[in-house]
PDB file of C-alpha atoms in Angstrom:
ATOM      1  CA  MET A   1     -45.453  36.667  -4.659  1.00  0.00           C
ATOM      2  CA  LYS A   2     -44.844  35.699  -1.043  1.00  0.00           C
ATOM      3  CA  HIS A   3     -45.630  31.992  -1.974  1.00  0.00           C
ATOM      4  CA  LEU A   4     -43.196  32.186  -4.997  1.00  0.00           C
ATOM      5  CA  LEU A   5     -40.489  33.574  -2.765  1.00  0.00           C
ATOM      6  CA  MET A   6     -40.992  30.921  -0.090  1.00  0.00           C
ATOM      7  CA  THR A   7     -41.066  28.102  -2.851  1.00  0.00           C
ATOM      8  CA  THR A   8     -37.759  29.643  -4.379  1.00  0.00           C
ATOM      9  CA  ALA A   9     -36.133  29.748  -0.826  1.00  0.00           C
ATOM     10  CA  GLY A  10     -37.269  26.297  -0.175  1.00  0.00           C
ATOM     11  CA  THR A  11     -35.961  24.979  -3.397  1.00  0.00           C
ATOM     12  CA  LEU A  12     -32.560  26.722  -2.845  1.00  0.00           C
ATOM     13  CA  LEU A  13     -32.403  25.228   0.700  1.00  0.00           C
ATOM     14  CA  LEU A  14     -32.994  21.750  -0.709  1.00  0.00           C
ATOM     15  CA  ILE A  15     -30.276  22.290  -3.309  1.00  0.00           C
ATOM     16  CA  VAL A  16     -27.797  23.536  -0.762  1.00  0.00           C
ATOM     17  CA  ALA A  17     -28.732  20.722   1.651  1.00  0.00           C
ATOM     18  CA  GLY A  18     -28.542  18.120  -1.209  1.00  0.00           C
ATOM     19  CA  GLY A  19     -25.160  19.583  -2.299  1.00  0.00           C
ATOM     20  CA  THR A  20     -23.915  19.332   1.287  1.00  0.00           C
ATOM     21  CA  VAL A  21     -25.035  15.714   1.582  1.00  0.00           C
ATOM     22  CA  LEU A  22     -23.353  14.844  -1.682  1.00  0.00           C
ATOM     23  CA  SER A  23     -20.078  16.667  -0.553  1.00  0.00           C
ATOM     24  CA  ALA A  24     -20.127  14.727   2.686  1.00  0.00           C
ATOM     25  CA  GLN A  25     -20.582  11.431   0.804  1.00  0.00           C
ATOM     26  CA  GLU A  26     -17.724  12.324  -1.462  1.00  0.00           C
ATOM     27  CA  LYS A  27     -15.541  13.191   1.436  1.00  0.00           C
ATOM     28  CA  ALA A  28     -16.551   9.968   3.178  1.00  0.00           C
ATOM     29  CA  LYS A  29     -15.016   8.028   0.182  1.00  0.00           C
ATOM     30  CA  GLY A  30     -11.774   9.835   0.634  1.00  0.00           C
ATOM     31  CA  PRO A  31      -9.057   9.781   3.355  1.00  0.00           C
ATOM     32  CA  PRO A  32      -8.370   9.219   6.213  1.00  0.00           C
ATOM     33  CA  GLY A  33     -10.344   5.944   6.452  1.00  0.00           C
ATOM     34  CA  THR A  34     -11.632   5.139   3.010  1.00  0.00           C
ATOM     35  CA  HIS A  35     -13.139   2.399   0.780  1.00  0.00           C
ATOM     36  CA  ASP A  36     -11.098   4.014  -2.129  1.00  0.00           C
ATOM     37  CA  LYS A  37      -7.550   3.074  -1.164  1.00  0.00           C
ATOM     38  CA  TYR A  38      -6.178   4.856  -4.301  1.00  0.00           C
ATOM     39  CA  SER A  39      -7.056   8.191  -2.931  1.00  0.00           C
ATOM     40  CA  LEU A  40      -4.719   7.876  -0.002  1.00  0.00           C
ATOM     41  CA  VAL A  41      -1.521   9.907   0.225  1.00  0.00           C
ATOM     42  CA  SER A  42       1.055   9.101   2.926  1.00  0.00           C
ATOM     43  CA  PRO A  43       2.670  11.741   5.132  1.00  0.00           C
ATOM     44  CA  SER A  44       5.759  11.224   3.112  1.00  0.00           C
ATOM     45  CA  GLY A  45       3.892  12.242  -0.052  1.00  0.00           C
ATOM     46  CA  ILE A  46       3.610   8.866  -1.552  1.00  0.00           C
ATOM     47  CA  ALA A  47       0.191   8.407  -3.404  1.00  0.00           C
ATOM     48  CA  PHE A  48      -1.149   4.800  -3.108  1.00  0.00           C
ATOM     49  CA  ALA A  49      -2.383   5.441  -6.705  1.00  0.00           C
ATOM     50  CA  ASP A  50       1.305   5.004  -7.706  1.00  0.00           C
ATOM     51  CA  PHE A  51       0.829   1.369  -6.789  1.00  0.00           C
ATOM     52  CA  LYS A  52      -2.403   0.841  -8.657  1.00  0.00           C
ATOM     53  CA  GLY A  53      -2.451  -2.902 -10.028  1.00  0.00           C
ATOM     54  CA  TYR A  54      -0.119  -4.128  -7.328  1.00  0.00           C
ATOM     55  CA  GLU A  55      -2.684  -6.943  -6.768  1.00  0.00           C
ATOM     56  CA  ASP A  56      -1.410  -8.563 -10.075  1.00  0.00           C
ATOM     57  CA  TRP A  57       2.334  -7.882  -9.630  1.00  0.00           C
ATOM     58  CA  SER A  58       4.771 -10.810  -9.571  1.00  0.00           C
ATOM     59  CA  VAL A  59       5.730 -12.334  -6.226  1.00  0.00           C
ATOM     60  CA  VAL A  60       9.302 -11.605  -5.171  1.00  0.00           C
ATOM     61  CA  SER A  61       9.317 -13.522  -1.903  1.00  0.00           C
ATOM     62  CA  SER A  62       7.394 -14.280   1.187  1.00  0.00           C
ATOM     63  CA  ALA A  63       8.036 -14.006   4.939  1.00  0.00           C
ATOM     64  CA  ARG A  64       6.399 -14.733   8.351  1.00  0.00           C
ATOM     65  CA  THR A  65       6.731 -13.091  11.722  1.00  0.00           C
ATOM     66  CA  ASP A  66       5.047 -14.107  14.850  1.00  0.00           C
ATOM     67  CA  GLU A  67       2.105 -11.844  13.968  1.00  0.00           C
ATOM     68  CA  VAL A  68       1.745 -11.800  10.151  1.00  0.00           C
ATOM     69  CA  LEU A  69       2.302 -13.630   6.854  1.00  0.00           C
ATOM     70  CA  LYS A  70       3.944 -11.468   4.174  1.00  0.00           C
ATOM     71  CA  VAL A  71       3.923 -11.698   0.476  1.00  0.00           C
ATOM     72  CA  ILE A  72       6.375  -9.315  -1.297  1.00  0.00           C
ATOM     73  CA  VAL A  73       5.424  -8.200  -4.855  1.00  0.00           C
ATOM     74  CA  ALA A  74       7.102  -5.922  -7.309  1.00  0.00           C
ATOM     75  CA  ASN A  75       6.204  -4.077 -10.316  1.00  0.00           C
ATOM     76  CA  PRO A  76       7.460  -5.174 -13.822  1.00  0.00           C
ATOM     77  CA  ILE A  77      10.343  -2.574 -13.740  1.00  0.00           C
ATOM     78  CA  MET A  78      11.675  -4.035 -10.473  1.00  0.00           C
ATOM     79  CA  ILE A  79      11.037  -7.631 -11.520  1.00  0.00           C
ATOM     80  CA  LYS A  80      13.093  -7.066 -14.839  1.00  0.00           C
ATOM     81  CA  ALA A  81      15.816  -5.609 -12.650  1.00  0.00           C
ATOM     82  CA  TYR A  82      15.897  -8.606 -10.272  1.00  0.00           C
ATOM     83  CA  LYS A  83      16.093 -10.969 -13.262  1.00  0.00           C
ATOM     84  CA  SER A  84      19.049  -9.049 -14.695  1.00  0.00           C
ATOM     85  CA  GLY A  85      20.954  -9.645 -11.373  1.00  0.00           C
ATOM     86  CA  ILE A  86      20.156  -6.556  -9.355  1.00  0.00           C
ATOM     87  CA  PRO A  87      21.040  -6.064  -6.538  1.00  0.00           C
ATOM     88  CA  GLY A  88      23.551  -8.914  -6.337  1.00  0.00           C
ATOM     89  CA  ASN A  89      25.589  -7.524  -9.237  1.00  0.00           C
ATOM     90  CA  GLY A  90      26.130  -4.226  -7.317  1.00  0.00           C
ATOM     91  CA  LYS A  91      23.848  -2.168  -9.489  1.00  0.00           C
ATOM     92  CA  PRO A  92      21.063  -0.098  -7.934  1.00  0.00           C
ATOM     93  CA  PHE A  93      17.394  -0.702  -8.950  1.00  0.00           C
ATOM     94  CA  PRO A  94      16.198   1.736 -11.702  1.00  0.00           C
ATOM     95  CA  GLU A  95      13.959   4.706 -11.113  1.00  0.00           C
ATOM     96  CA  GLY A  96      10.321   3.629 -11.034  1.00  0.00           C
ATOM     97  CA  SER A  97      10.974   0.403  -9.183  1.00  0.00           C
ATOM     98  CA  LYS A  98       8.116  -0.318  -6.737  1.00  0.00           C
ATOM     99  CA  ILE A  99       7.666  -3.058  -4.265  1.00  0.00           C
ATOM    100  CA  ALA A 100       4.844  -3.870  -1.925  1.00  0.00           C
ATOM    101  CA  LYS A 101       4.757  -5.986   1.157  1.00  0.00           C
ATOM    102  CA  LEU A 102       1.327  -7.332   1.649  1.00  0.00           C
ATOM    103  CA  GLN A 103       0.606  -8.473   5.216  1.00  0.00           C
ATOM    104  CA  TRP A 104      -2.164 -10.740   6.617  1.00  0.00           C
ATOM    105  CA  LYS A 105      -2.933 -12.027   9.985  1.00  0.00           C
ATOM    106  CA  PHE A 106      -2.983 -15.712   9.860  1.00  0.00           C
ATOM    107  CA  LYS A 107      -4.678 -18.871  11.207  1.00  0.00           C
ATOM    108  CA  LYS A 108      -4.158 -22.573  11.192  1.00  0.00           C
ATOM    109  CA  SER A 109      -5.811 -24.143   8.118  1.00  0.00           C
ATOM    110  CA  THR A 110      -8.810 -26.306   9.253  1.00  0.00           C
ATOM    111  CA  GLU A 111      -8.972 -27.901   5.755  1.00  0.00           C
ATOM    112  CA  ALA A 112      -5.312 -29.098   5.116  1.00  0.00           C
ATOM    113  CA  PRO A 113      -4.457 -32.508   6.110  1.00  0.00           C
ATOM    114  CA  PHE A 114      -1.263 -31.130   7.615  1.00  0.00           C
ATOM    115  CA  VAL A 115      -0.405 -28.278   9.842  1.00  0.00           C
ATOM    116  CA  VAL A 116      -0.122 -25.079   7.887  1.00  0.00           C
ATOM    117  CA  ASP A 117      -0.622 -21.349   8.578  1.00  0.00           C
ATOM    118  CA  VAL A 118      -2.924 -19.591   5.988  1.00  0.00           C
ATOM    119  CA  PRO A 119      -3.839 -15.898   5.421  1.00  0.00           C
ATOM    120  CA  ASP A 120      -6.883 -14.794   7.536  1.00  0.00           C
ATOM    121  CA  VAL A 121      -7.400 -11.022   7.681  1.00  0.00           C
ATOM    122  CA  PHE A 122      -5.527  -8.597   5.459  1.00  0.00           C
ATOM    123  CA  SER A 123      -3.873  -5.934   7.611  1.00  0.00           C
ATOM    124  CA  GLN A 124      -1.417  -3.704   5.760  1.00  0.00           C
ATOM    125  CA  ALA A 125       0.413  -2.872   2.618  1.00  0.00           C
ATOM    126  CA  PHE A 126       3.908  -1.543   3.137  1.00  0.00           C
ATOM    127  CA  VAL A 127       5.012   0.243  -0.087  1.00  0.00           C
ATOM    128  CA  ILE A 128       8.391   1.447  -1.376  1.00  0.00           C
ATOM    129  CA  GLU A 129       9.033   3.516  -4.426  1.00  0.00           C
ATOM    130  CA  LYS A 130      12.418   4.407  -6.159  1.00  0.00           C
ATOM    131  CA  ASP A 131      12.494   8.003  -6.990  1.00  0.00           C
ATOM    132  CA  SER A 132      15.900   9.552  -6.351  1.00  0.00           C
ATOM    133  CA  LYS A 133      14.816  13.083  -6.993  1.00  0.00           C
ATOM    134  CA  ARG A 134      11.886  12.928  -4.459  1.00  0.00           C
ATOM    135  CA  PHE A 135      13.634  10.971  -1.920  1.00  0.00           C
ATOM    136  CA  PRO A 136      17.438  11.733  -1.993  1.00  0.00           C
ATOM    137  CA  ARG A 137      17.942  11.512   1.757  1.00  0.00           C
ATOM    138  CA  SER A 138      16.697   7.993   1.892  1.00  0.00           C
ATOM    139  CA  GLY A 139      18.766   6.229  -0.760  1.00  0.00           C
ATOM    140  CA  GLY A 140      16.294   7.182  -3.353  1.00  0.00           C
ATOM    141  CA  TRP A 141      13.601   5.212  -1.813  1.00  0.00           C
ATOM    142  CA  GLY A 142      10.159   6.504  -0.324  1.00  0.00           C
ATOM    143  CA  TYR A 143       8.226   4.426   2.231  1.00  0.00           C
ATOM    144  CA  ALA A 144       4.602   4.346   3.134  1.00  0.00           C
ATOM    145  CA  LEU A 145       2.296   2.203   5.225  1.00  0.00           C
ATOM    146  CA  VAL A 146      -1.419   1.608   4.326  1.00  0.00           C
ATOM    147  CA  ASP A 147      -3.531   0.204   7.170  1.00  0.00           C
ATOM    148  CA  TYR A 148      -6.645  -1.955   6.355  1.00  0.00           C
ATOM    149  CA  ASP A 149      -9.465  -2.078   8.940  1.00  0.00           C
ATOM    150  CA  ALA A 150     -11.378  -5.277   8.244  1.00  0.00           C
ATOM    151  CA  ALA A 151     -14.313  -4.496  10.556  1.00  0.00           C
ATOM    152  CA  ALA A 152     -14.859  -1.099   8.798  1.00  0.00           C
ATOM    153  CA  ASP A 153     -13.604  -2.277   5.407  1.00  0.00           C
ATOM    154  CA  THR A 154     -11.496   0.878   5.030  1.00  0.00           C
ATOM    155  CA  TYR A 155      -7.991   1.717   4.218  1.00  0.00           C
ATOM    156  CA  SER A 156      -5.963   4.515   5.809  1.00  0.00           C
ATOM    157  CA  ALA A 157      -2.523   5.942   5.413  1.00  0.00           C
ATOM    158  CA  ASP A 158      -0.513   5.318   8.497  1.00  0.00           C
ATOM    159  CA  PRO A 159       0.027   8.742  10.078  1.00  0.00           C
ATOM    160  CA  THR A 160       3.709   7.843  10.839  1.00  0.00           C
ATOM    161  CA  GLY A 161       4.127   6.702   7.285  1.00  0.00           C
ATOM    162  CA  VAL A 162       6.531   3.963   8.446  1.00  0.00           C
ATOM    163  CA  ALA A 163       5.201   2.493  11.632  1.00  0.00           C
ATOM    164  CA  ASP A 164       6.289  -1.016  10.454  1.00  0.00           C
ATOM    165  CA  CYS A 165       9.732   0.046   9.206  1.00  0.00           C
ATOM    166  CA  GLY A 166      11.002   2.505   6.818  1.00  0.00           C
ATOM    167  CA  HIS A 167      14.443   3.982   5.782  1.00  0.00           C
ATOM    168  CA  SER A 168      15.954   3.571   9.158  1.00  0.00           C
ATOM    169  CA  CYS A 169      15.174  -0.109   9.022  1.00  0.00           C
ATOM    170  CA  HIS A 170      16.415  -0.428   5.476  1.00  0.00           C
ATOM    171  CA  VAL A 171      19.776   1.099   6.031  1.00  0.00           C
ATOM    172  CA  LYS A 172      20.810  -2.273   7.341  1.00  0.00           C
ATOM    173  CA  VAL A 173      20.683  -3.470   3.720  1.00  0.00           C
ATOM    174  CA  ALA A 174      22.104  -0.424   2.022  1.00  0.00           C
ATOM    175  CA  ALA A 175      24.615  -2.625   0.135  1.00  0.00           C
ATOM    176  CA  LYS A 176      21.563  -4.226  -1.508  1.00  0.00           C
ATOM    177  CA  ASP A 177      20.072  -0.882  -2.508  1.00  0.00           C
ATOM    178  CA  HIS A 178      17.951  -0.947   0.770  1.00  0.00           C
ATOM    179  CA  ILE A 179      15.806  -3.994  -0.196  1.00  0.00           C
ATOM    180  CA  PHE A 180      15.759  -6.835   2.136  1.00  0.00           C
ATOM    181  CA  HIS A 181      14.099  -9.617  -0.015  1.00  0.00           C
ATOM    182  CA  PRO A 182      15.885 -11.277  -2.896  1.00  0.00           C
ATOM    183  CA  TYR A 183      13.984 -12.513  -5.840  1.00  0.00           C
ATOM    184  CA  GLN A 184      13.476 -16.184  -4.839  1.00  0.00           C
ATOM    185  CA  LYS A 185      14.370 -18.939  -7.260  1.00  0.00           C
ATOM    186  CA  ARG A 186      11.413 -20.896  -8.687  1.00  0.00           C
TER     187      ARG A 186
END
């Protein structure tokens, strides 16, 4: 009987320990630093899962600062709005418009026969989502920043939510429905 109790207690201990390990592994996949970027939610309440598929969205524009190369992409709703003349026609972008500014550190190409900067290490995705009900105080737009740590291959929601910019930065372009980059002619 004593042997049966010890075996049962040992089995229960292994089950509990195993469950704890599995639980720890599941938590390790989630925020704050995570391999599953789509599990992230910014302090402003924007779920990065809302931007799932951004990797295949159409390019709106590109930009370069002294620190990063940027490619600005938008979801089909926003691309359709751009093509209809928004914001140049004075109309606002429709609800559900989403745009992402993807940022890379850059380096000089060692292969091109001319001087050109090329993407090196991905660093951030700055995302903007049009939802006037959720974000009435910021022109209907919600802002979030997702950082990428290349060394750890993990993503994290920036704790400030808008370290790179945000509504205060975008107020400068309120007349263009708070969006800096026009859809570039091709």
